[in-house]
PDB file of C-alpha atoms in Angstrom:
ATOM      1  CA  UNK S   1      12.600 -47.388 -26.146  1.00 58.00           C
ATOM      2  CA  UNK S   2      14.082 -44.024 -25.852  1.00 69.00           C
ATOM      3  CA  UNK S   3      18.003 -44.443 -26.410  1.00 91.00           C
ATOM      4  CA  UNK S   4      19.815 -41.443 -26.389  1.00 95.00           C
ATOM      5  CA  UNK S   5      17.793 -38.098 -26.123  1.00 95.00           C
ATOM      6  CA  UNK S   6      19.611 -34.638 -26.697  1.00 96.00           C
ATOM      7  CA  UNK S   7      17.928 -31.197 -25.491  1.00 96.00           C
ATOM      8  CA  UNK S   8      17.460 -28.788 -27.134  1.00 96.00           C
ATOM      9  CA  UNK S   9      17.620 -29.993 -30.575  1.00 95.00           C
ATOM     10  CA  UNK S  10      18.171 -26.472 -31.853  1.00 96.00           C
ATOM     11  CA  UNK S  11      19.563 -23.064 -30.037  1.00 96.00           C
ATOM     12  CA  UNK S  12      20.552 -19.986 -31.425  1.00 97.00           C
ATOM     13  CA  UNK S  13      23.147 -17.840 -29.117  1.00 96.00           C
ATOM     14  CA  UNK S  14      24.789 -14.669 -29.128  1.00 97.00           C
ATOM     15  CA  UNK S  15      28.421 -14.460 -28.777  1.00 97.00           C
ATOM     16  CA  UNK S  16      29.434 -14.828 -25.005  1.00 97.00           C
ATOM     17  CA  UNK S  17      26.371 -16.270 -24.004  1.00 97.00           C
ATOM     18  CA  UNK S  18      26.116 -19.381 -22.183  1.00 96.00           C
ATOM     19  CA  UNK S  19      24.299 -22.419 -22.158  1.00 96.00           C
ATOM     20  CA  UNK S  20      24.271 -26.400 -21.469  1.00 97.00           C
ATOM     21  CA  UNK S  21      23.103 -29.372 -23.712  1.00 97.00           C
ATOM     22  CA  UNK S  22      21.768 -32.451 -21.911  1.00 97.00           C
ATOM     23  CA  UNK S  23      22.174 -35.864 -22.716  1.00 98.00           C
ATOM     24  CA  UNK S  24      20.441 -38.595 -21.325  1.00 97.00           C
ATOM     25  CA  UNK S  25      20.646 -42.276 -21.893  1.00 97.00           C
ATOM     26  CA  UNK S  26      18.388 -45.009 -20.663  1.00 95.00           C
ATOM     27  CA  UNK S  27      20.700 -48.140 -21.481  1.00 94.00           C
ATOM     28  CA  UNK S  28      22.721 -47.866 -18.405  1.00 95.00           C
ATOM     29  CA  UNK S  29      25.877 -47.380 -20.437  1.00 95.00           C
ATOM     30  CA  UNK S  30      29.244 -46.523 -18.672  1.00 95.00           C
ATOM     31  CA  UNK S  31      30.778 -44.711 -21.392  1.00 95.00           C
ATOM     32  CA  UNK S  32      29.271 -41.179 -22.788  1.00 96.00           C
ATOM     33  CA  UNK S  33      30.530 -38.883 -25.570  1.00 96.00           C
ATOM     34  CA  UNK S  34      30.233 -35.617 -27.028  1.00 97.00           C
ATOM     35  CA  UNK S  35      31.073 -35.261 -30.500  1.00 96.00           C
ATOM     36  CA  UNK S  36      30.695 -32.179 -32.893  1.00 96.00           C
ATOM     37  CA  UNK S  37      29.982 -32.411 -36.511  1.00 94.00           C
ATOM     38  CA  UNK S  38      31.250 -30.061 -39.212  1.00 92.00           C
ATOM     39  CA  UNK S  39      31.446 -30.281 -42.845  1.00 86.00           C
ATOM     40  CA  UNK S  40      34.390 -31.962 -44.430  1.00 82.00           C
ATOM     41  CA  UNK S  41      35.552 -32.833 -40.915  1.00 85.00           C
ATOM     42  CA  UNK S  42      33.298 -35.508 -39.794  1.00 88.00           C
ATOM     43  CA  UNK S  43      32.700 -36.183 -36.158  1.00 92.00           C
ATOM     44  CA  UNK S  44      35.197 -35.394 -33.633  1.00 94.00           C
ATOM     45  CA  UNK S  45      35.260 -35.920 -30.100  1.00 94.00           C
ATOM     46  CA  UNK S  46      34.916 -32.866 -27.647  1.00 97.00           C
ATOM     47  CA  UNK S  47      34.855 -34.837 -24.009  1.00 97.00           C
ATOM     48  CA  UNK S  48      33.947 -38.357 -22.797  1.00 95.00           C
ATOM     49  CA  UNK S  49      33.118 -39.863 -19.817  1.00 96.00           C
ATOM     50  CA  UNK S  50      33.889 -43.491 -18.671  1.00 94.00           C
ATOM     51  CA  UNK S  51      31.578 -43.612 -15.921  1.00 94.00           C
ATOM     52  CA  UNK S  52      29.589 -41.260 -13.296  1.00 95.00           C
ATOM     53  CA  UNK S  53      31.610 -38.759 -11.742  1.00 94.00           C
ATOM     54  CA  UNK S  54      34.526 -39.202 -14.433  1.00 95.00           C
ATOM     55  CA  UNK S  55      35.161 -36.777 -17.445  1.00 96.00           C
ATOM     56  CA  UNK S  56      38.037 -36.715 -19.821  1.00 95.00           C
ATOM     57  CA  UNK S  57      39.197 -34.516 -22.710  1.00 95.00           C
ATOM     58  CA  UNK S  58      38.830 -35.717 -26.555  1.00 93.00           C
ATOM     59  CA  UNK S  59      40.146 -34.013 -29.596  1.00 91.00           C
ATOM     60  CA  UNK S  60      38.623 -30.848 -29.687  1.00 95.00           C
ATOM     61  CA  UNK S  61      38.121 -29.833 -26.000  1.00 97.00           C
ATOM     62  CA  UNK S  62      38.920 -25.947 -25.666  1.00 96.00           C
ATOM     63  CA  UNK S  63      36.114 -23.834 -24.905  1.00 96.00           C
ATOM     64  CA  UNK S  64      33.594 -26.617 -23.456  1.00 98.00           C
ATOM     65  CA  UNK S  65      33.204 -28.273 -20.028  1.00 97.00           C
ATOM     66  CA  UNK S  66      31.280 -31.315 -19.043  1.00 97.00           C
ATOM     67  CA  UNK S  67      29.844 -33.188 -16.141  1.00 97.00           C
ATOM     68  CA  UNK S  68      28.689 -36.642 -15.424  1.00 97.00           C
ATOM     69  CA  UNK S  69      26.958 -36.369 -11.963  1.00 95.00           C
ATOM     70  CA  UNK S  70      24.492 -38.848 -12.584  1.00 95.00           C
ATOM     71  CA  UNK S  71      24.964 -42.064 -14.617  1.00 96.00           C
ATOM     72  CA  UNK S  72      22.328 -41.393 -17.288  1.00 97.00           C
ATOM     73  CA  UNK S  73      23.251 -37.562 -17.864  1.00 97.00           C
ATOM     74  CA  UNK S  74      26.137 -36.261 -19.375  1.00 98.00           C
ATOM     75  CA  UNK S  75      26.132 -32.300 -19.606  1.00 98.00           C
ATOM     76  CA  UNK S  76      28.027 -30.327 -22.174  1.00 98.00           C
ATOM     77  CA  UNK S  77      28.621 -26.440 -21.372  1.00 97.00           C
ATOM     78  CA  UNK S  78      29.602 -23.288 -23.038  1.00 96.00           C
ATOM     79  CA  UNK S  79      30.564 -20.806 -20.703  1.00 92.00           C
ATOM     80  CA  UNK S  80      30.974 -18.078 -23.295  1.00 96.00           C
ATOM     81  CA  UNK S  81      29.931 -19.073 -26.835  1.00 96.00           C
ATOM     82  CA  UNK S  82      31.688 -18.339 -30.120  1.00 97.00           C
ATOM     83  CA  UNK S  83      30.869 -18.345 -33.706  1.00 97.00           C
ATOM     84  CA  UNK S  84      33.773 -20.918 -33.931  1.00 96.00           C
ATOM     85  CA  UNK S  85      31.067 -23.167 -32.198  1.00 97.00           C
ATOM     86  CA  UNK S  86      28.333 -23.173 -34.236  1.00 97.00           C
ATOM     87  CA  UNK S  87      27.998 -26.798 -35.221  1.00 97.00           C
ATOM     88  CA  UNK S  88      25.900 -30.077 -34.668  1.00 95.00           C
ATOM     89  CA  UNK S  89      26.740 -31.596 -31.524  1.00 97.00           C
ATOM     90  CA  UNK S  90      26.161 -35.260 -31.198  1.00 96.00           C
ATOM     91  CA  UNK S  91      25.867 -37.370 -28.103  1.00 96.00           C
ATOM     92  CA  UNK S  92      26.255 -40.939 -27.809  1.00 95.00           C
ATOM     93  CA  UNK S  93      26.683 -43.632 -25.250  1.00 95.00           C
ATOM     94  CA  UNK S  94      28.264 -47.104 -25.377  1.00 92.00           C
ATOM     95  CA  UNK S  95      28.715 -50.165 -22.584  1.00 90.00           C
ATOM     96  CA  UNK S  96      32.310 -50.719 -24.176  1.00 86.00           C
ATOM     97  CA  UNK S  97      35.034 -48.064 -24.911  1.00 84.00           C
ATOM     98  CA  UNK S  98      34.475 -47.309 -28.670  1.00 80.00           C
ATOM     99  CA  UNK S  99      32.190 -50.106 -29.371  1.00 80.00           C
ATOM    100  CA  UNK S 100      28.452 -49.920 -30.098  1.00 82.00           C
ATOM    101  CA  UNK S 101      27.922 -46.586 -29.858  1.00 88.00           C
ATOM    102  CA  UNK S 102      24.260 -45.417 -29.955  1.00 91.00           C
ATOM    103  CA  UNK S 103      24.021 -41.609 -30.963  1.00 92.00           C
ATOM    104  CA  UNK S 104      21.305 -39.086 -30.076  1.00 93.00           C
ATOM    105  CA  UNK S 105      19.811 -37.134 -32.627  1.00 91.00           C
ATOM    106  CA  UNK S 106      21.810 -33.987 -32.628  1.00 93.00           C
ATOM    107  CA  UNK S 107      21.637 -30.574 -31.329  1.00 96.00           C
ATOM    108  CA  UNK S 108      21.973 -27.828 -33.838  1.00 95.00           C
ATOM    109  CA  UNK S 109      23.778 -24.657 -32.357  1.00 97.00           C
ATOM    110  CA  UNK S 110      24.206 -21.389 -34.056  1.00 97.00           C
ATOM    111  CA  UNK S 111      26.346 -18.798 -32.519  1.00 97.00           C
ATOM    112  CA  UNK S 112      25.796 -15.054 -33.850  1.00 96.00           C
TER     113      UNK S 112
ATOM    114  CA  UNK V   1      49.591 -38.463 -36.462  1.00 61.00           C
ATOM    115  CA  UNK V   2      46.987 -40.703 -36.086  1.00 73.00           C
ATOM    116  CA  UNK V   3      44.007 -40.231 -38.408  1.00 88.00           C
ATOM    117  CA  UNK V   4      41.329 -41.732 -40.474  1.00 93.00           C
ATOM    118  CA  UNK V   5      41.035 -40.584 -44.059  1.00 94.00           C
ATOM    119  CA  UNK V   6      38.321 -40.675 -46.414  1.00 95.00           C
ATOM    120  CA  UNK V   7      39.242 -39.247 -49.854  1.00 87.00           C
ATOM    121  CA  UNK V   8      36.004 -38.995 -51.682  1.00 87.00           C
ATOM    122  CA  UNK V   9      34.191 -36.045 -50.388  1.00 91.00           C
ATOM    123  CA  UNK V  10      31.013 -36.140 -52.796  1.00 95.00           C
ATOM    124  CA  UNK V  11      30.204 -38.959 -55.092  1.00 97.00           C
ATOM    125  CA  UNK V  12      27.357 -38.921 -57.475  1.00 97.00           C
ATOM    126  CA  UNK V  13      25.767 -41.993 -58.963  1.00 97.00           C
ATOM    127  CA  UNK V  14      23.036 -43.330 -60.929  1.00 97.00           C
ATOM    128  CA  UNK V  15      20.685 -45.991 -59.546  1.00 97.00           C
ATOM    129  CA  UNK V  16      22.157 -49.474 -60.064  1.00 96.00           C
ATOM    130  CA  UNK V  17      25.612 -48.065 -60.558  1.00 97.00           C
ATOM    131  CA  UNK V  18      28.242 -49.832 -58.317  1.00 97.00           C
ATOM    132  CA  UNK V  19      29.635 -48.209 -54.966  1.00 97.00           C
ATOM    133  CA  UNK V  20      33.372 -47.979 -53.358  1.00 97.00           C
ATOM    134  CA  UNK V  21      34.178 -45.766 -50.826  1.00 97.00           C
ATOM    135  CA  UNK V  22      37.683 -45.380 -49.764  1.00 96.00           C
ATOM    136  CA  UNK V  23      38.751 -45.304 -46.109  1.00 96.00           C
ATOM    137  CA  UNK V  24      42.394 -45.148 -44.892  1.00 96.00           C
ATOM    138  CA  UNK V  25      43.509 -44.936 -41.406  1.00 94.00           C
ATOM    139  CA  UNK V  26      46.992 -44.683 -39.687  1.00 91.00           C
ATOM    140  CA  UNK V  27      46.548 -46.320 -36.549  1.00 79.00           C
ATOM    141  CA  UNK V  28      48.899 -49.107 -34.827  1.00 78.00           C
ATOM    142  CA  UNK V  29      48.054 -51.721 -32.405  1.00 82.00           C
ATOM    143  CA  UNK V  30      44.583 -53.503 -32.821  1.00 85.00           C
ATOM    144  CA  UNK V  31      41.895 -51.681 -34.360  1.00 89.00           C
ATOM    145  CA  UNK V  32      38.311 -51.878 -34.692  1.00 92.00           C
ATOM    146  CA  UNK V  33      36.719 -50.615 -37.963  1.00 94.00           C
ATOM    147  CA  UNK V  34      33.176 -49.267 -38.537  1.00 95.00           C
ATOM    148  CA  UNK V  35      31.140 -47.744 -41.196  1.00 96.00           C
ATOM    149  CA  UNK V  36      28.218 -45.247 -40.181  1.00 95.00           C
ATOM    150  CA  UNK V  37      25.612 -43.910 -42.445  1.00 95.00           C
ATOM    151  CA  UNK V  38      23.595 -40.512 -41.611  1.00 93.00           C
ATOM    152  CA  UNK V  39      20.373 -40.090 -43.812  1.00 94.00           C
ATOM    153  CA  UNK V  40      19.424 -36.477 -44.355  1.00 89.00           C
ATOM    154  CA  UNK V  41      18.415 -35.184 -40.941  1.00 85.00           C
ATOM    155  CA  UNK V  42      18.930 -38.199 -38.907  1.00 87.00           C
ATOM    156  CA  UNK V  43      21.316 -39.195 -36.432  1.00 85.00           C
ATOM    157  CA  UNK V  44      24.250 -41.683 -37.368  1.00 89.00           C
ATOM    158  CA  UNK V  45      23.307 -45.582 -37.518  1.00 91.00           C
ATOM    159  CA  UNK V  46      25.957 -48.258 -37.671  1.00 91.00           C
ATOM    160  CA  UNK V  47      26.293 -49.851 -41.422  1.00 94.00           C
ATOM    161  CA  UNK V  48      28.891 -52.696 -40.446  1.00 94.00           C
ATOM    162  CA  UNK V  49      31.919 -53.509 -38.178  1.00 93.00           C
ATOM    163  CA  UNK V  50      34.948 -55.130 -38.137  1.00 94.00           C
ATOM    164  CA  UNK V  51      36.573 -56.680 -35.085  1.00 92.00           C
ATOM    165  CA  UNK V  52      38.469 -59.638 -36.112  1.00 91.00           C
ATOM    166  CA  UNK V  53      38.352 -62.778 -38.241  1.00 93.00           C
ATOM    167  CA  UNK V  54      36.846 -62.833 -41.870  1.00 94.00           C
ATOM    168  CA  UNK V  55      38.150 -59.292 -43.513  1.00 95.00           C
ATOM    169  CA  UNK V  56      35.437 -59.426 -45.535  1.00 96.00           C
ATOM    170  CA  UNK V  57      32.444 -58.029 -43.619  1.00 96.00           C
ATOM    171  CA  UNK V  58      28.665 -57.797 -44.673  1.00 95.00           C
ATOM    172  CA  UNK V  59      26.289 -55.239 -42.939  1.00 93.00           C
ATOM    173  CA  UNK V  60      23.043 -53.812 -43.429  1.00 91.00           C
ATOM    174  CA  UNK V  61      20.981 -52.891 -46.766  1.00 93.00           C
ATOM    175  CA  UNK V  62      23.606 -54.843 -48.865  1.00 95.00           C
ATOM    176  CA  UNK V  63      26.600 -53.206 -48.083  1.00 97.00           C
ATOM    177  CA  UNK V  64      29.810 -54.923 -46.997  1.00 97.00           C
ATOM    178  CA  UNK V  65      33.395 -53.840 -46.562  1.00 98.00           C
ATOM    179  CA  UNK V  66      36.978 -55.572 -46.764  1.00 96.00           C
ATOM    180  CA  UNK V  67      39.659 -54.991 -44.012  1.00 95.00           C
ATOM    181  CA  UNK V  68      43.276 -55.045 -46.189  1.00 95.00           C
ATOM    182  CA  UNK V  69      45.662 -54.715 -42.870  1.00 91.00           C
ATOM    183  CA  UNK V  70      48.576 -54.422 -45.306  1.00 92.00           C
ATOM    184  CA  UNK V  71      47.181 -51.049 -46.862  1.00 94.00           C
ATOM    185  CA  UNK V  72      45.414 -49.843 -43.502  1.00 94.00           C
ATOM    186  CA  UNK V  73      42.103 -49.632 -45.648  1.00 96.00           C
ATOM    187  CA  UNK V  74      38.470 -50.579 -44.959  1.00 97.00           C
ATOM    188  CA  UNK V  75      36.834 -49.416 -48.129  1.00 97.00           C
ATOM    189  CA  UNK V  76      32.852 -49.719 -48.051  1.00 97.00           C
ATOM    190  CA  UNK V  77      31.179 -51.552 -51.315  1.00 97.00           C
ATOM    191  CA  UNK V  78      27.816 -51.721 -52.562  1.00 97.00           C
ATOM    192  CA  UNK V  79      26.943 -53.559 -55.883  1.00 97.00           C
ATOM    193  CA  UNK V  80      23.758 -51.474 -57.067  1.00 97.00           C
ATOM    194  CA  UNK V  81      22.975 -48.575 -55.196  1.00 97.00           C
ATOM    195  CA  UNK V  82      19.459 -47.278 -54.706  1.00 97.00           C
ATOM    196  CA  UNK V  83      18.195 -43.692 -54.543  1.00 96.00           C
ATOM    197  CA  UNK V  84      17.493 -44.350 -50.766  1.00 96.00           C
ATOM    198  CA  UNK V  85      21.062 -44.863 -50.171  1.00 97.00           C
ATOM    199  CA  UNK V  86      21.465 -40.929 -50.539  1.00 97.00           C
ATOM    200  CA  UNK V  87      23.106 -40.269 -47.359  1.00 97.00           C
ATOM    201  CA  UNK V  88      26.721 -39.284 -45.611  1.00 95.00           C
ATOM    202  CA  UNK V  89      29.173 -42.307 -44.949  1.00 97.00           C
ATOM    203  CA  UNK V  90      31.423 -41.892 -42.158  1.00 95.00           C
ATOM    204  CA  UNK V  91      34.284 -44.166 -41.462  1.00 95.00           C
ATOM    205  CA  UNK V  92      35.409 -44.671 -38.200  1.00 94.00           C
ATOM    206  CA  UNK V  93      38.342 -46.479 -36.172  1.00 92.00           C
ATOM    207  CA  UNK V  94      39.338 -47.494 -32.650  1.00 90.00           C
ATOM    208  CA  UNK V  95      42.760 -48.464 -31.519  1.00 85.00           C
ATOM    209  CA  UNK V  96      44.151 -49.960 -28.246  1.00 80.00           C
ATOM    210  CA  UNK V  97      46.793 -47.465 -28.786  1.00 75.00           C
ATOM    211  CA  UNK V  98      44.616 -44.507 -28.507  1.00 73.00           C
ATOM    212  CA  UNK V  99      42.274 -45.324 -25.649  1.00 75.00           C
ATOM    213  CA  UNK V 100      40.083 -47.242 -27.883  1.00 79.00           C
ATOM    214  CA  UNK V 101      38.206 -43.896 -28.648  1.00 85.00           C
ATOM    215  CA  UNK V 102      36.139 -43.735 -31.818  1.00 89.00           C
ATOM    216  CA  UNK V 103      37.529 -41.611 -34.659  1.00 90.00           C
ATOM    217  CA  UNK V 104      35.720 -40.573 -37.544  1.00 92.00           C
ATOM    218  CA  UNK V 105      36.647 -39.678 -41.102  1.00 93.00           C
ATOM    219  CA  UNK V 106      35.847 -36.594 -42.980  1.00 92.00           C
ATOM    220  CA  UNK V 107      32.599 -38.265 -44.107  1.00 94.00           C
ATOM    221  CA  UNK V 108      31.561 -38.776 -47.675  1.00 96.00           C
ATOM    222  CA  UNK V 109      28.579 -37.377 -49.158  1.00 95.00           C
ATOM    223  CA  UNK V 110      26.664 -39.749 -51.580  1.00 97.00           C
ATOM    224  CA  UNK V 111      23.851 -38.518 -53.867  1.00 97.00           C
ATOM    225  CA  UNK V 112      22.277 -41.290 -55.904  1.00 97.00           C
ATOM    226  CA  UNK V 113      20.455 -40.053 -58.843  1.00 96.00           C
ATOM    227  CA  UNK V 114      16.897 -42.036 -59.736  1.00 89.00           C
TER     228      UNK V 114
END
């Protein structure tokens, strides 16, 4: 079972470059989330989606955009990367809001 | 402001020592409480959860946690740790007052010395 798959797993960007992280889940979950993990700060919610075609802001949405064109995919975009966006990004999905989240393996992004 | 606090950032124990990691939250409303573990290089895995009922919940790998509503706490315990418990532990909360989105504490990094 694939569960939640994130691509790419590692990426190095220069300041100002753009990129997209892809999250795919095969569990038919309605809810999908993007978190960033930084030392000492736990995981902070960037954006989330409650279903296909919907997105909503989380705790730290600035500098990121998301799209949920298909139920199984949740894309996280950085239009103009900044060093402050150096982090490990985790995607998660769940059937119900906030309950039973399945996490991906993370994507480590470094912005120089 | 609503938050989840883990007061121990780093804990170092010897094998067979007892473990207690603190977690406090400031959410009102109906809360669901979770502990997640992240082993080195891996993604988060659910250790245990509390929704309702018996405030003492048991999870995987011998972990347990106690929900004390009056103290807004959900501390994680294990009577005897093993080297394989070396990991980072995260407390997390959802509240119906906050859209039921999962909010994490800052994490506690546990190192168990063999």
